[in-house]
XYZ file of C-alpha atoms in Angstrom:
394
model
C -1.177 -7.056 16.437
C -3.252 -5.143 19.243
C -3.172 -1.587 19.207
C -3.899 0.308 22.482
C -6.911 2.707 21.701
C -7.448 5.829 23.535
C -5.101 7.790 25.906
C -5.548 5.825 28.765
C -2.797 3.009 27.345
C 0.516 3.151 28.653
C 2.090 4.268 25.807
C 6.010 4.824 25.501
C 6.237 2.722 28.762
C 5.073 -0.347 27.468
C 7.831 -1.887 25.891
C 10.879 -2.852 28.415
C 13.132 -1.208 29.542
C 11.245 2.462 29.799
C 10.307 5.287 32.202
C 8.493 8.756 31.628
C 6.534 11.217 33.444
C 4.762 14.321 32.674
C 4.260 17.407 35.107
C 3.085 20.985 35.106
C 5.885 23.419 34.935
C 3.292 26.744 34.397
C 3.950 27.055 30.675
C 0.131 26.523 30.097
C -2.400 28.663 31.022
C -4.490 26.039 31.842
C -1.748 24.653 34.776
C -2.198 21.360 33.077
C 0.667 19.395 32.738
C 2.980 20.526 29.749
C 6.674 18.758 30.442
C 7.249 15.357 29.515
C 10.551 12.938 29.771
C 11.031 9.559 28.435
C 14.222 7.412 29.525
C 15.681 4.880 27.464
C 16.870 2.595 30.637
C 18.369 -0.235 28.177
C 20.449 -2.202 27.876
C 20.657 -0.529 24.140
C 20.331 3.239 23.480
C 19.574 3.504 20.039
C 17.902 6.313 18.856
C 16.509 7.293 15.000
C 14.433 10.287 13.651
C 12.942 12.242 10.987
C 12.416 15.683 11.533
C 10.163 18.331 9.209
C 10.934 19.023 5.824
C 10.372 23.208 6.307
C 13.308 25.389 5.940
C 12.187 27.239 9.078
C 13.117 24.616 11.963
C 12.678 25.667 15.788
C 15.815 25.607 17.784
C 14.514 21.610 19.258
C 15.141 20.510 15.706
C 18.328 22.105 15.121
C 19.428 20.638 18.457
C 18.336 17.176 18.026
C 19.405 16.995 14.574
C 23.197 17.617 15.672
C 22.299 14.868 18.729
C 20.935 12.013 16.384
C 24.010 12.031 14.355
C 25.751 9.334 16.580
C 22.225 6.873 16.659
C 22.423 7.017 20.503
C 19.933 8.303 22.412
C 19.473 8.619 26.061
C 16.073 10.226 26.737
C 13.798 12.865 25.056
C 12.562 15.922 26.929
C 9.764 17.703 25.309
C 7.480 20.700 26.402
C 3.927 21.911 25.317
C 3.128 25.786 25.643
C 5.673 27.363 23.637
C 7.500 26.420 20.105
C 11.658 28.118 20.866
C 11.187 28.958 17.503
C 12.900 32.005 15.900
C 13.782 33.048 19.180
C 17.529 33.770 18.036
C 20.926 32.610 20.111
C 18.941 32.711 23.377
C 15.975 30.016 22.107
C 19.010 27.830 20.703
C 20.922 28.080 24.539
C 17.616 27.552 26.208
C 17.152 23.665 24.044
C 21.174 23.326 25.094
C 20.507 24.131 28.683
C 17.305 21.478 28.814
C 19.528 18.901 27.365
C 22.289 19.342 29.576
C 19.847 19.973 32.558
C 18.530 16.340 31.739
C 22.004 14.740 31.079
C 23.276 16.148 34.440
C 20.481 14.515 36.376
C 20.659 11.425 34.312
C 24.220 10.656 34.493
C 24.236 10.667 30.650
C 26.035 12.902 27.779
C 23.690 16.244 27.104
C 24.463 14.881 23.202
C 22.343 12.278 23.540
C 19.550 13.698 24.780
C 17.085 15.244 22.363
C 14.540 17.933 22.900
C 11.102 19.015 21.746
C 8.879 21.931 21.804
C 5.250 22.615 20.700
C 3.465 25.788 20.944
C 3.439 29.573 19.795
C 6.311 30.648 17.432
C 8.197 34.011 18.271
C 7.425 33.491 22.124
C 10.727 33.050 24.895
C 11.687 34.479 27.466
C 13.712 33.786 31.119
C 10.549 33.255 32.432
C 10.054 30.302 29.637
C 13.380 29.096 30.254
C 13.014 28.753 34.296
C 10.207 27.100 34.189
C 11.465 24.437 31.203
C 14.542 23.621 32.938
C 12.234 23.082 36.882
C 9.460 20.666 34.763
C 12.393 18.884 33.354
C 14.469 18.801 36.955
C 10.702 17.736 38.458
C 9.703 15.439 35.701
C 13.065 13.594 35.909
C 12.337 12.900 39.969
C 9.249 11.408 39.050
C 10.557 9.334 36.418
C 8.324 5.721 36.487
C 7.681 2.590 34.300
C 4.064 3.792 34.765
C 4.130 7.370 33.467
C 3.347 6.785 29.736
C -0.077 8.019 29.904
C 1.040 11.012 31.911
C 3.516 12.392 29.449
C 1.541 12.133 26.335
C -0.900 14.143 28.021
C 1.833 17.021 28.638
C 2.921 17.321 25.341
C -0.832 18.403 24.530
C -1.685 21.929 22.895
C -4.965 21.974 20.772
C -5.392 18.687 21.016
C -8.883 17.369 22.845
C -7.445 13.709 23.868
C -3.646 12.127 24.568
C -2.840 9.751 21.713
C -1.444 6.706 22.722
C -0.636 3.658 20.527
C 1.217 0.077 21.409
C 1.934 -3.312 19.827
C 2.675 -7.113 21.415
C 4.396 -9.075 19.156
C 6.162 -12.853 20.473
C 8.696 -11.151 22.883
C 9.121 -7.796 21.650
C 6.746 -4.378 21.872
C 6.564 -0.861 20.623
C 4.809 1.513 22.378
C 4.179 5.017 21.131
C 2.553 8.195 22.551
C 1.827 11.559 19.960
C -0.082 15.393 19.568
C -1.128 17.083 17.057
C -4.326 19.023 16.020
C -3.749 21.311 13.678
C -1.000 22.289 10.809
C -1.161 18.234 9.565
C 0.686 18.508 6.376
C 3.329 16.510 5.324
C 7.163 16.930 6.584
C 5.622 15.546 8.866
C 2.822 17.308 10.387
C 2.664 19.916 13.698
C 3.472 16.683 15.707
C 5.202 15.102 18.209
C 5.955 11.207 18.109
C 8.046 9.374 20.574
C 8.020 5.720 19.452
C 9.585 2.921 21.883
C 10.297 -0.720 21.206
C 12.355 -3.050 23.456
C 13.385 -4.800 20.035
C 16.867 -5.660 19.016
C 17.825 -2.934 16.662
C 20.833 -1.191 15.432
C 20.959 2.380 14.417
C 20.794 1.591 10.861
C 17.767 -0.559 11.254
C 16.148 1.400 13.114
C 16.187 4.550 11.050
C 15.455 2.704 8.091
C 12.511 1.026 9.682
C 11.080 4.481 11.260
C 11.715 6.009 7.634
C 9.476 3.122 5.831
C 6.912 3.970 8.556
C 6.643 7.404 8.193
C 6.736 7.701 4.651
C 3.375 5.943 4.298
C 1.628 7.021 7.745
C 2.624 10.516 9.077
C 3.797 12.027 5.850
C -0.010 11.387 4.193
C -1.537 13.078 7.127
C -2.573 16.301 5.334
C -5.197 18.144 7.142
C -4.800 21.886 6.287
C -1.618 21.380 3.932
C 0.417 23.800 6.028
C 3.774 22.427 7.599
C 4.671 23.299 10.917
C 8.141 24.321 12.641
C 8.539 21.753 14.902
C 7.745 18.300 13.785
C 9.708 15.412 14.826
C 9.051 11.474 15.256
C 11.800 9.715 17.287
C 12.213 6.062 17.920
C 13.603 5.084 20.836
C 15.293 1.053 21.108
C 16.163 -0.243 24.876
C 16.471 -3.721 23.525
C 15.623 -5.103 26.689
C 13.481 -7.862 24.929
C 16.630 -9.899 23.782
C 14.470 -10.293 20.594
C 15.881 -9.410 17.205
C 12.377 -9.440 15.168
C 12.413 -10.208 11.439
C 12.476 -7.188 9.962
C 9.103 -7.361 7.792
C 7.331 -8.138 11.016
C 9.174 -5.161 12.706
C 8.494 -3.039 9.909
C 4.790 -3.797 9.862
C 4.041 -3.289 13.224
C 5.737 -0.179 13.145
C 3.834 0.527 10.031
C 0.843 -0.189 11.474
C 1.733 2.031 15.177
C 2.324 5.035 13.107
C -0.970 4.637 11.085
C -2.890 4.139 14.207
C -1.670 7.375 15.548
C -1.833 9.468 12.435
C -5.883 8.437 12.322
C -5.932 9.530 15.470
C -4.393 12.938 14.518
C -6.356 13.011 12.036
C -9.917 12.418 14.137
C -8.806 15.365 16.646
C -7.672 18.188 13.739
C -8.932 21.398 15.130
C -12.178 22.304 14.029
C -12.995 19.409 12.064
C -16.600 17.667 11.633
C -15.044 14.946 8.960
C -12.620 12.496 8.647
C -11.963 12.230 5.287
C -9.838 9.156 3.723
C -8.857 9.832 -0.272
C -7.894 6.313 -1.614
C -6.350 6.823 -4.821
C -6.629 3.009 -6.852
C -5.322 1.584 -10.300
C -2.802 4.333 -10.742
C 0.676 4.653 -12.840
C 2.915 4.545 -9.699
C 2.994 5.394 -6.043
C 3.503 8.812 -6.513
C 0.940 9.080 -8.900
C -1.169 8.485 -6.433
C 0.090 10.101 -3.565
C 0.394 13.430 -5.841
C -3.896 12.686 -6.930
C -4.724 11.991 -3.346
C -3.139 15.212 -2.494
C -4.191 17.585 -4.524
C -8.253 16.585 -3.461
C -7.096 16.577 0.198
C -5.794 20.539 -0.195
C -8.270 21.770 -2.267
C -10.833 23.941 -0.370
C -13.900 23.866 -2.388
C -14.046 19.862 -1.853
C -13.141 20.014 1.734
C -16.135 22.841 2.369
C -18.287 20.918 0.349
C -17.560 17.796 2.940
C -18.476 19.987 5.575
C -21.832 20.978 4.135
C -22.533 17.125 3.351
C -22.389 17.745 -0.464
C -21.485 15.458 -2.001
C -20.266 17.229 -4.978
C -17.718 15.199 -7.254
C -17.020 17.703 -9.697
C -14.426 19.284 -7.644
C -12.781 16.169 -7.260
C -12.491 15.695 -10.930
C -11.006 19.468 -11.059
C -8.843 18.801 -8.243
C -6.967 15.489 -9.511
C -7.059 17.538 -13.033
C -4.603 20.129 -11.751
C -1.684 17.000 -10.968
C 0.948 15.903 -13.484
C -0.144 12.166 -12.515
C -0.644 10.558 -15.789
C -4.256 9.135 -16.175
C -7.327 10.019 -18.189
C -9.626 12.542 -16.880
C -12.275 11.622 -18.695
C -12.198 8.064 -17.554
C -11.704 8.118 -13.914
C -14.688 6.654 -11.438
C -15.169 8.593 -8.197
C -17.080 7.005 -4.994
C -18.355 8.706 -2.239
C -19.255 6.574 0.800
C -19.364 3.527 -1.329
C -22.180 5.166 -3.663
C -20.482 5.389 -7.486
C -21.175 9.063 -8.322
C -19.039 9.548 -11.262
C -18.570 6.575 -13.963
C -16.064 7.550 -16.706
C -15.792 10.896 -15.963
C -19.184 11.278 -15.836
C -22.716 11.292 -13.858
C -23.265 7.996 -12.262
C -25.695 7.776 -9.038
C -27.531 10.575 -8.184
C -25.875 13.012 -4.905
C -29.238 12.228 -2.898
C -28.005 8.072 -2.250
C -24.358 9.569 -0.890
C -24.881 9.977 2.903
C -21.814 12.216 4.102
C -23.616 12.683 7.641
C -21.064 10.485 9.066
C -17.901 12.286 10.643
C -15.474 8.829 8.647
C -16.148 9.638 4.948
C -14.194 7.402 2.539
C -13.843 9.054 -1.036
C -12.407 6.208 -3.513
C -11.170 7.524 -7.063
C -9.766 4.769 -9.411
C -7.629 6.209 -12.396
C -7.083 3.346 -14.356
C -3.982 3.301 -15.733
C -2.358 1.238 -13.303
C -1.457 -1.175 -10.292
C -0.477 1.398 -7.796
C -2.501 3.114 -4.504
C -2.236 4.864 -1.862
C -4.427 6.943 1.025
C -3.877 10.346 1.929
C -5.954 11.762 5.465
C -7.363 14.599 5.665
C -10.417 16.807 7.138
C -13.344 18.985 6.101
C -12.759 23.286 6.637
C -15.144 24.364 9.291
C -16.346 27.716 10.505
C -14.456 26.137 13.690
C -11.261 25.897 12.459
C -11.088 29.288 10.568
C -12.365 30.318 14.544
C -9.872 28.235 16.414
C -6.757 29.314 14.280
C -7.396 33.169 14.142
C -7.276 33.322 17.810
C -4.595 31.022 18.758
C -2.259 33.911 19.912
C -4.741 35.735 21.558
């Protein structure tokens, strides 16, 4: 597989059959661009998605759950600069009006076109409305097998970089395009994915593949443990390749798409000065070590401790102590940076040999009891991101 780095790759228009564009419609402050469309040209329109596991879902989500039912989909409009979330009846006709907007110009069925918002909560207006409905009227005339890189950089907020991904497999692709900086916690995270693949799919296949995916990419992202309003990860299948890939292969390059954008979500989390990778070895099952991973990755005493290059592996040991995963505290081995700091439960190299002045830090603990692993991502807390997130209204 090759992976596109950077935002300058192509994106959701690399695989066949694909078109997108990304203008400024005046929702952000900055006047950079903030409405994005991607077309599903063909000859399938599949469609598949997971959406956020919160209770509290912005009118977007309630729209394109309804819209996924039938495993068709058209095209995707999505805006940055405001969330349509809990903005009652009128936020809900606003996300009907885009899609229909969009199906009108498209010659589609408004059902099978989803929509996407990221931004402020509580915000909406006419104003908000008008200028949705002219970026997606605009964005649709400017519709190109080029404008990948242009729409993932309108459905930035916080972010500092567009987030591109993209695979070439014998005869078949995925591209993939994604924001997010902030609110990474699983269910998904505050993120945006639009995944494309000019693969033979159907419906079924494809939302069991994207589900796989997720499960061990996205849903381990957990930067700040709080779950956003918004999240959604579609994958879009034109099936212009003629290729029906095995589905292992399939499922591994998508696998290994999604991770490539969720480190990259994970590099640009507001405020952050770490990367921090918990690899949880040798435990009782998967969820075992998901649950360990976890529980180090949201506690705030080891994250601040990361962020003042301290290696301090005590609060790991407290951290993983507070799980129901079934293990031995008193026999676990913690690494920090490669350098063994805690053998048995105990004092093993001295703090001074761990060098944490490195924004990747890699923190291995190995419970075991078992064959089982897994990774969770996360990030140090920063004066910057306590800054950053108490003025993000203002």
């Amino acid at each position: 597989m090759s992976v596109v780095e950077g935002g300058g790759g192509p994106g959701v228009t690399t695989p066949r059959g694909f078109e997108a564009a990304g203008v400024a419609a005046g929702l952000k402050s900055t006047g950079r661009a903030d409405i994005a469309v991607v077309v599903n040209r063909g000859p399938l329109k599949v469609g598949a998605a997971v959406f956020t596991g919160n209770r509290a879902k912005a009118n977007p989500i309630l729209w394109s759950q309804q819209a996924i039912e039938d495993g068709v989909v058209e095209a995707i409009v999505l805006n940055s600069g405001g969330a349509n979330c809990f903005t009652g009846a009128f936020g809900f006709q606003t996300t009907h009006h885009t899609a229909e907007k969009a199906a009108e110009l498209l010659g589609v069925s408004s059902g099978d076109v989803l929509v996407c918002s990221t931004g402020l909560i509580g915000t909406g207006d006419e104003v908000f409305r008008a200028k949705v409905l002219d970026g997606t009227e605009r964005a649709i005339a400017q519709l190109s097998d080029q404008g990948g890189p242009a729409a993932a950089e309108a459905i930035m907020t916080t972010d500092s970089v567009a987030k591109t991904s993209a695979c070439h497999r014998d005869g078949w692709q995925i591209g993939a395009m994604a924001k997010g900086a902030g609110m990474l916690a699983p269910g998904l995270a505050t993120m945006l994915v639009v995944i494309t693949t000019d693969a033979v799919l159907t419906a079924q296949q494809a939302d069991a593949h994207l589900r796989a995916a997720t499960r061990v990419s996205f849903d381990r992202l957990d930067s700040d443990g709080c779950m956003s309003t918004n999240d959604q990860v579609t994958l879009m299948v034109s099936g212009a390749s003629g290729v029906a890939p095995d589905a292992d292969a399939f499922r591994s390059a998508l696998i290994d798409v999604c991770t490539d954008l969720a480190v990259k979500l994970q590099a640009d989390a507001e405020g952050a000065s770490h990367s921090i990778d918990v690899q949880v070895i040798r435990a009782d099952t998967e969820d075992d070590a998901v649950e360990v991973g976890r529980a180090v990755a949201r506690n705030n005493l080891f994250k601040a401790a990361i962020f003042g290059n301290d290696p301090n592996w005590g609060r790991v040991l407290a951290a993983i102590g507070t799980t129901s995963a079934r293990f031995d505290p008193y026999a676990v081995d913690v690494e920090m940076n490669g350098v063994r700091v805690c053998s048995d439960g105990g004092p093993d190299r001295p703090r001074e040999e761990v060098d944490l002045s490195p924004a990747q830090t890699h923190v291995l603990i190995d419970l075991k009891v078992g064959e089982a692993s897994a990774i969770i991502y996360t990030n140090d807390l920063t004066h910057d991101y306590v800054h950053e997130n108490s003025a993000y209204a203002s």
